[in-house]
C-alpha positions as semicolon CSV with decimal commas, in nm:
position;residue;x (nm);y (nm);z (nm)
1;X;-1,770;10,159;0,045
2;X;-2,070;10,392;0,064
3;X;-2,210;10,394;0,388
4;X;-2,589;10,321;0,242
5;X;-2,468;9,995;0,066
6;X;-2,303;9,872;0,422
7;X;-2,623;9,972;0,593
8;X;-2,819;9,776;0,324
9;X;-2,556;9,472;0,326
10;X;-2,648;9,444;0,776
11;X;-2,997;9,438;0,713
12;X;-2,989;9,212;0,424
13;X;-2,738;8,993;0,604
14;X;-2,919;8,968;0,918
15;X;-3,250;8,846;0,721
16;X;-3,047;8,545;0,574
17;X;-2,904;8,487;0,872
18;X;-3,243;8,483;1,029
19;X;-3,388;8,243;0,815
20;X;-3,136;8,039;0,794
21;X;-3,205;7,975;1,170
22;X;-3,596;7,952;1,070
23;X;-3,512;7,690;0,844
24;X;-3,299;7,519;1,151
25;X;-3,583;7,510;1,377
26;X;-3,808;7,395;1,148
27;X;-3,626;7,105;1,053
28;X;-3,637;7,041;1,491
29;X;-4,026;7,114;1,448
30;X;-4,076;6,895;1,183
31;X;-3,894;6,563;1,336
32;X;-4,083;6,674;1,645
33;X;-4,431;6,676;1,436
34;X;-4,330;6,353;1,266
35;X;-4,210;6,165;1,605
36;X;-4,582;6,327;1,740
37;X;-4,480;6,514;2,024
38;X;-4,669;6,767;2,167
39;X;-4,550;7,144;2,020
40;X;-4,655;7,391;2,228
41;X;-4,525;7,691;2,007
42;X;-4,279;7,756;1,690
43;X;-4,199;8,128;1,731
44;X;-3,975;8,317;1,523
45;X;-3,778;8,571;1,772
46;X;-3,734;8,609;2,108
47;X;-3,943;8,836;2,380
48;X;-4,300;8,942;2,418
49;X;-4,515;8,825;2,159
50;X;-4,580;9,059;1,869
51;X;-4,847;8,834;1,711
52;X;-4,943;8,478;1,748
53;X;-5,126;8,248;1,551
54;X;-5,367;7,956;1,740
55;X;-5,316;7,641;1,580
56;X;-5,559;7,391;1,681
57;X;-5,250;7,241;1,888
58;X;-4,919;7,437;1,805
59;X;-4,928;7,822;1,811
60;X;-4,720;8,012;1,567
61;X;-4,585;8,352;1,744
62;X;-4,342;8,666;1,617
63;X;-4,197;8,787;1,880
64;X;-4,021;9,155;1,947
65;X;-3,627;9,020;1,938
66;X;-3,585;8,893;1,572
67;X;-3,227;8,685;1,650
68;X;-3,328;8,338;1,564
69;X;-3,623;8,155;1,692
70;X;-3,679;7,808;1,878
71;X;-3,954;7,492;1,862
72;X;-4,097;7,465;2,292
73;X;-4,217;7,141;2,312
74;X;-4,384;6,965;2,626
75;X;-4,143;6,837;2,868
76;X;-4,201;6,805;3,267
77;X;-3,858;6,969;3,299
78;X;-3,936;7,277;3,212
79;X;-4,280;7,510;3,211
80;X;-4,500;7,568;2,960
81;X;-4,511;7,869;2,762
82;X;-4,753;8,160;2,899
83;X;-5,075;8,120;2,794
84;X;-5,092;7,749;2,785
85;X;-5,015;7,646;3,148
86;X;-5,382;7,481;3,137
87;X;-5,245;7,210;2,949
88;X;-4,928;7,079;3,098
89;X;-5,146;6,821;3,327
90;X;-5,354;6,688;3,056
91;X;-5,094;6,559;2,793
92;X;-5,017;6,239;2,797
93;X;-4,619;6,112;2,821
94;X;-4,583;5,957;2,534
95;X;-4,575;6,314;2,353
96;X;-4,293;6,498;2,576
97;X;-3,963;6,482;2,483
98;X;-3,843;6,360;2,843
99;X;-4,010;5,968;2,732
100;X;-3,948;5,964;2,395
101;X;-3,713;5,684;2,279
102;X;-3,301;5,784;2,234
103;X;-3,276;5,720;1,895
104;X;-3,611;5,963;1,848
105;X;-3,447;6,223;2,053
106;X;-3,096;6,185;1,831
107;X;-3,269;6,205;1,498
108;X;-3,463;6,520;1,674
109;X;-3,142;6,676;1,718
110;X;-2,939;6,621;1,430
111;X;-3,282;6,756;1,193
112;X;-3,214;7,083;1,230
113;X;-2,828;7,112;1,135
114;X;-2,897;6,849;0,877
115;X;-3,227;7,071;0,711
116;X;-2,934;7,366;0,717
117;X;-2,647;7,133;0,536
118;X;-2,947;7,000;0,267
119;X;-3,015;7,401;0,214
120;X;-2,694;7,478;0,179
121;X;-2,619;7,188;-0,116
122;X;-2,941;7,295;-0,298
123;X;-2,872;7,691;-0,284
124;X;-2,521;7,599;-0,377
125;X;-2,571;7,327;-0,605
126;X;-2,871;7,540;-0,833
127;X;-2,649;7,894;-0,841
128;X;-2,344;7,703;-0,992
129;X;-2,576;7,462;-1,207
130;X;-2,737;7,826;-1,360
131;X;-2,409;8,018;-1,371
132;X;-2,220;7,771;-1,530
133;X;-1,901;7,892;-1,260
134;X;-1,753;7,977;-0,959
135;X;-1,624;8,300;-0,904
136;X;-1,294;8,349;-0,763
137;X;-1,201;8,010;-0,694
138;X;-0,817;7,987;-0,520
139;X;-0,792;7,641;-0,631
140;X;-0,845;7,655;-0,959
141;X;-0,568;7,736;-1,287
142;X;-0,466;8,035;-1,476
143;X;-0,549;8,400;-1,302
144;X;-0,743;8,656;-1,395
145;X;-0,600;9,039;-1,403
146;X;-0,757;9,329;-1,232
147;X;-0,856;9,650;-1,461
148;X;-0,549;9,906;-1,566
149;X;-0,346;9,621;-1,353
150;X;0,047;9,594;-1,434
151;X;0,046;9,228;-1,528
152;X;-0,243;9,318;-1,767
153;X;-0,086;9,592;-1,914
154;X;0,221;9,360;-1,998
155;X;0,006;9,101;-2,150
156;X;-0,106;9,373;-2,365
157;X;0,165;9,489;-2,528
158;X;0,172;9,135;-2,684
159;X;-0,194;9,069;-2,693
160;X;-0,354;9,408;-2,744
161;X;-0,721;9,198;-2,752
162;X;-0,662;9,032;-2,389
163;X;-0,929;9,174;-2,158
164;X;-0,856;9,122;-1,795
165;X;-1,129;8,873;-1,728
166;X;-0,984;8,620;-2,018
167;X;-0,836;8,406;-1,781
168;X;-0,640;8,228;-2,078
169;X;-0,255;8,272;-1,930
170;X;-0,091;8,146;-1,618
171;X;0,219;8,255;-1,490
172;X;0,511;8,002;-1,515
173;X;0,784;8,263;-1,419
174;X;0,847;8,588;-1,283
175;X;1,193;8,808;-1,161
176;X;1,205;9,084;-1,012
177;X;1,501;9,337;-0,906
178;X;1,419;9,641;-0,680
179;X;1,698;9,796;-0,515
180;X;1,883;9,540;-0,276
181;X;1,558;9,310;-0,315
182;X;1,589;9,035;-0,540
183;X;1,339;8,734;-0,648
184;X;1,269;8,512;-0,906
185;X;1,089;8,155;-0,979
186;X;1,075;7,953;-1,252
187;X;0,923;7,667;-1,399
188;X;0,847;7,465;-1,073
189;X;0,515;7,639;-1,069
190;X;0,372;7,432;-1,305
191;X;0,405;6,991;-1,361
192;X;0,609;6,993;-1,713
193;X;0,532;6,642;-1,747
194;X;0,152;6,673;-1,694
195;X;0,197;7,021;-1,894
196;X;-0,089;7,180;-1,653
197;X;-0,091;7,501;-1,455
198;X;-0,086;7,471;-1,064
199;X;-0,366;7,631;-0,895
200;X;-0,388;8,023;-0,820
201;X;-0,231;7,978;-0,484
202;X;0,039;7,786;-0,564
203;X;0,164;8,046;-0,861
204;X;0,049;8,356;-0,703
205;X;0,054;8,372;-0,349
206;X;0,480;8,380;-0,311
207;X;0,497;8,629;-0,595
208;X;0,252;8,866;-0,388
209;X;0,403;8,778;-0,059
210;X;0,732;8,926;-0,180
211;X;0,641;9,202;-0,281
212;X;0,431;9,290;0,085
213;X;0,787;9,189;0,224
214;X;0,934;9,511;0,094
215;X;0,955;9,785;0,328
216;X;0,851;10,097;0,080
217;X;0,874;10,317;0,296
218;X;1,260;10,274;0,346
219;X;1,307;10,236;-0,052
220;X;1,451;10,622;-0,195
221;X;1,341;10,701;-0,555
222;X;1,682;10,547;-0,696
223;X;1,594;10,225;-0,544
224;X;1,261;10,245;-0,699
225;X;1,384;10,375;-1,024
226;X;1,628;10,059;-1,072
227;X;1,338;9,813;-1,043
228;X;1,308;9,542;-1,306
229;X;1,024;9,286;-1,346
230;X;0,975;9,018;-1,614
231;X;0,675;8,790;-1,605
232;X;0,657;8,492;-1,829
233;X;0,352;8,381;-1,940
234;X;0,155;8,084;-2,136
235;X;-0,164;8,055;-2,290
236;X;-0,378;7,825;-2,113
237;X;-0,745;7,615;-2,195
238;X;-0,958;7,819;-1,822
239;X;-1,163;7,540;-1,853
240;X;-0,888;7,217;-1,844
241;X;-0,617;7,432;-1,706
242;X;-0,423;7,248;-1,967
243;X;-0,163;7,448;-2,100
244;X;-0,228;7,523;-2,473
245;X;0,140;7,389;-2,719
246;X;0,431;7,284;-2,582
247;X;0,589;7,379;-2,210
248;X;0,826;7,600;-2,371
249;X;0,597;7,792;-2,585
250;X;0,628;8,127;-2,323
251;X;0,584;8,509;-2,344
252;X;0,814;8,680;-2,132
253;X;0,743;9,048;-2,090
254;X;1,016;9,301;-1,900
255;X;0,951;9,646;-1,797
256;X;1,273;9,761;-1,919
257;X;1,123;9,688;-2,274
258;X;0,889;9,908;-2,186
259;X;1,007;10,291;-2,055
260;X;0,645;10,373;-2,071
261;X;0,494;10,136;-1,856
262;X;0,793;10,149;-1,603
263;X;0,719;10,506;-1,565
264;X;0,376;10,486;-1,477
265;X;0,461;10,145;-1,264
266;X;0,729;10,393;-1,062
267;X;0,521;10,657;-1,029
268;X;0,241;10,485;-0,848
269;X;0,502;10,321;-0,634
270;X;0,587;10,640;-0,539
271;X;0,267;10,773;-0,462
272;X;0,105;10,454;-0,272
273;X;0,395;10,322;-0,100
274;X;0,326;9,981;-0,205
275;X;0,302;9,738;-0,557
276;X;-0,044;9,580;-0,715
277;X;0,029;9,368;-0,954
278;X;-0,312;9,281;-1,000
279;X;-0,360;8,918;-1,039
280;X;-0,648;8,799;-0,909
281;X;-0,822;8,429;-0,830
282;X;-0,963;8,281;-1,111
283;X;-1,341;8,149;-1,239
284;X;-1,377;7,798;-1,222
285;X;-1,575;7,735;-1,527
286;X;-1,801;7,387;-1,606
287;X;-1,778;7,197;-1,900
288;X;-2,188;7,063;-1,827
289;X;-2,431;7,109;-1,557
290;X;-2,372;6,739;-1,431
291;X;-2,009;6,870;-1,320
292;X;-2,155;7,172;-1,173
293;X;-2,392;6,970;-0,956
294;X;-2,130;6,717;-0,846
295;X;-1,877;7,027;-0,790
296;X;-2,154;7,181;-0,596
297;X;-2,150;6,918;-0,334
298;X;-1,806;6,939;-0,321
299;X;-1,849;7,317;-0,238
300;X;-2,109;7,281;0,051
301;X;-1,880;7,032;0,209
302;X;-1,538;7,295;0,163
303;X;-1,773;7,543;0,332
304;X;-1,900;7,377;0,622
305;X;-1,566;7,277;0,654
306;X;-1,373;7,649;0,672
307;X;-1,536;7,691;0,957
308;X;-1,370;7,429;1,168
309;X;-1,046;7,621;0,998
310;X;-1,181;7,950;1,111
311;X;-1,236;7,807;1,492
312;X;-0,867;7,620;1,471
313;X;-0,709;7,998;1,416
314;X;-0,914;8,088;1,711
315;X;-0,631;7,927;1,910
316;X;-0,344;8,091;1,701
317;X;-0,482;8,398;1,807
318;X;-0,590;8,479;1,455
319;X;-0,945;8,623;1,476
320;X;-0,931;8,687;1,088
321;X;-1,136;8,429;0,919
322;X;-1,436;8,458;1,156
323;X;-1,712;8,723;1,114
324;X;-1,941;8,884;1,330
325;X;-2,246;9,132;1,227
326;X;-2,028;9,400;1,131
327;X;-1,816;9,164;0,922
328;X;-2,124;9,030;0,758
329;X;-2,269;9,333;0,708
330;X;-1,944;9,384;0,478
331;X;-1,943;9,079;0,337
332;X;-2,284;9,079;0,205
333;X;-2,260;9,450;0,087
334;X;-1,944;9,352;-0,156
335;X;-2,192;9,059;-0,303
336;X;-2,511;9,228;-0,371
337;X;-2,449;9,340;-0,682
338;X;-2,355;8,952;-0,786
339;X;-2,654;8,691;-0,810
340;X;-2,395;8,450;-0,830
341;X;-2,169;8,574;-0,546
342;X;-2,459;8,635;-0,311
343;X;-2,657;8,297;-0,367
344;X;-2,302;8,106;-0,294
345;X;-2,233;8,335;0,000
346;X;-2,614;8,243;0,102
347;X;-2,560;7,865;0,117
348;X;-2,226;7,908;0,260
349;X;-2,335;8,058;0,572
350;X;-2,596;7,806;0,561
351;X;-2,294;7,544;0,547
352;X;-2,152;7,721;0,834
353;X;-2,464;7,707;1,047
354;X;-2,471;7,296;1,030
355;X;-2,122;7,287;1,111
356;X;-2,158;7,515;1,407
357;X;-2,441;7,337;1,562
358;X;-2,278;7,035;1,510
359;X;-1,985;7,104;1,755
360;X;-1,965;6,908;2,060
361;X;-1,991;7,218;2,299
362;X;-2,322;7,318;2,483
363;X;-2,505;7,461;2,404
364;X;-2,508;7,326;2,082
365;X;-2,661;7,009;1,871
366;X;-2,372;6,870;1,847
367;X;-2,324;6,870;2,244
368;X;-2,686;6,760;2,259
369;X;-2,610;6,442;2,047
370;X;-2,297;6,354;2,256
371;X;-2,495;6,385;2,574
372;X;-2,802;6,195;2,427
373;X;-2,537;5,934;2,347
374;X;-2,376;5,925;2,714
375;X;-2,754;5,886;2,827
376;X;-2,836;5,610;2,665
377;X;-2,471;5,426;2,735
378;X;-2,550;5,463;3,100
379;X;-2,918;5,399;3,095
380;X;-2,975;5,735;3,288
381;X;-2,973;6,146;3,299
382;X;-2,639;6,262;3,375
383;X;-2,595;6,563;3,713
384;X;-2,818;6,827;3,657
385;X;-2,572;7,051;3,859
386;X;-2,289;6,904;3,573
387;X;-2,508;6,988;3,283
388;X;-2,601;7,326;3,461
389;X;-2,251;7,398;3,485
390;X;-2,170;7,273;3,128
391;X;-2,427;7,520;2,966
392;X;-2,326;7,789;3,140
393;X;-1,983;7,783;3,027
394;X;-2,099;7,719;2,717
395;X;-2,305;8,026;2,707
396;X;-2,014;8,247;2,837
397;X;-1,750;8,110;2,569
398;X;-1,963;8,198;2,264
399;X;-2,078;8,557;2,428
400;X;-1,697;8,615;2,487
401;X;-1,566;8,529;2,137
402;X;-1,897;8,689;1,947
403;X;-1,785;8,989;2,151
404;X;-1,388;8,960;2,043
405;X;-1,489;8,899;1,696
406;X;-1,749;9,165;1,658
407;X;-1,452;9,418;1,825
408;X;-1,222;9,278;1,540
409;X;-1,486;9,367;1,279
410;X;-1,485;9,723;1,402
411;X;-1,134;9,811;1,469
412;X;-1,045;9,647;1,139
């Protein structure tokens, strides 16, 4: 990847990223607004204030650190910001955060991951509603076939029309012989009775795996050269995932019909030390926008969920499905030239973000609730020195996985 389009994909994906946590804060801001406590700022940044608008009671500020942003409202626990120490004495209790009722102070904390999840369904919800699909969708039937791919290649020689984004045939068997290694399966990846094609995963994921299991480097050219690989095929309805006649209605293709294709299939063996048989995850295409927008809901909820998936790794010592800036900065460059792509990877991080926050661990909202909860059980604060403590661990386990993550982002 050009180094100009990664560059471009950091700074883009930092500016979503930043207001995405905008939008966080202002859902705080506006519960805070609405409950009518006293806002002493909403700044967007961190450090010395670039430029700072005077509301006649909240000011609006940039400041020089743009990483997120935060709402300071009055509160005797903690100062007031520079500039408006004058008025810390003269507003009354009823507007600071430290008397407002518990259920005020819950629905204050919650507004911000909630404003992030409503984002994320809407941004979500629209792209797939004006698209009409989802792009590369694991769960969904049939496979598409990556350009001058093998498997599309060996469609072709029956269906000289297929292009490799038809997504009108799903595998329902495959063999392969190459050297001592030796696989095949048949038609348990796909429900004869229900006559419908499992999802991408399901068909495809052991057929790759098998191959990666091959040691090519160990393989000598006659190993190689006695490889044999027949992949059965039926056509298929990409929208239904209903296969299209009966169950036994297959095309099997075989390399050994075709010297040609073998050849060139060897020969870049040979050369890359490895196999692509280029299937790839499908569309998941809408019959009607009314299934889009239900689907869409669907989405933000699979989203915000992955993350609690990406954390649970964590602990497996997989570091994989997490990204930091570097990661992102990838991530977004390989969408940009995708409306589609980039407006679902958009709401997704915005999925993310209320999933995060929603975590019991302090920092976080999610912590914040909990201990709002405690509070009012008990009818009192809990230990400063406890929630001292508590924070500060907090603080140190995110820095010290943001670090590990943003080190597996660069090594990898």
């Amino acid at each position: 990847m050009e180094v100009g389009i990664i560059i471009a994909g950091f700074i883009i994906g930092i500016l979503v990223v930043l207001f995405l946590v905008l939008v966080h804060e202002f859902g705080h801001f506006l519960l805070a607004k609405l409950a009518k406590a006293y806002v002493y700022e909403f700044a967007v940044g961190f450090g010395p204030r670039l430029f700072t608008f005077k509301g006649k009671e909240t000011w609006y500020s940039i400041r020089l650190i743009p990483l997120g942003g935060y709402v300071w409202i009055a509160s005797d626990k903690s100062e007031p910001p520079k500039g408006r120490e004058d008025l810390a004495d003269t507003i009354p209790d009823e507007r600071k955060m430290d008397y407002a009722k518990r259920w005020k102070k819950a629905f204050f904390i919650i507004s911000g991951p909630v404003v992030n999840f409503l984002l994320a369904a809407f941004i979500i919800t629209t792209t797939l509603m004006a698209s009409m699909y989802k792009p590369d969708d694991m769960s969904f039937y049939g496979q598409r076939f990556s350009n001058d791919s093998v498997a599309l290649k060996m469609i072709q020689t029956v269906d000289s029309e297929y292009k490799s984004e038809d997504q009108t045939y799903a595998i329902t068997e495959w063999n392969y012989k190459l050297g001592i290694y030796e696989h095949s399966a048949n038609t348990d990846l796909y429900d004869v009775n229900q006559a419908k094609a499992k999802d991408y995963e399901t068909i495809v994921y052991n057929f790759k795996n098998e191959f990666d299991l091959v040691d090519w480097n160990t393989l000598t050219i006659e190993d190689i050269n006695e490889i044999e690989l027949s992949i059965s095929f039926k056509p298929i309805d990409k929208v239904s995932g209903a296969f299209i006649g009966t169950t036994n209605e297959e095309i099997t293709v075989s390399l050994k019909d075709n010297p040609i294709l073998k050849e060139e299939f060897i020969k870049k063996i040979t050369n890359d030390k490895k196999v692509s048989i280029g299937i790839t995850a499908p569309y998941r295409y809408f019959k009607n926008t009314t299934e889009a927008y239900g689907y869409g809901w669907k989405e933000t909820a699979n989203q915000s969920i992955s993350l609690i998936k990406g954390i649970g790794q964590l602990f497996t010592g997989n570091f994989d499905a997490l990204s930091g800036p570097v990661g992102m900065a990838n991530q977004t460059a390989n969408v940009l030239d995708s409306p589609t792509e980039f407006f679902l990877y958009f709401g997704g991080i915005s999925a993310n973000l209320f999933m995060l926050n929603m975590l019991p661990i302090p920092p976080l909202d999610g912590y914040k609730f909990l201990e709002n909860a405690v509070e009012a059980a008990i009818r009192r604060d809990l230990n400063k020195k406890y929630k001292y403590i508590a924070y500060s661990i907090g603080a140190i386990l995110f820095i010290g996985i943001f670090v590990l993550i943003t080190i597996k982002d660069l090594i990898m």
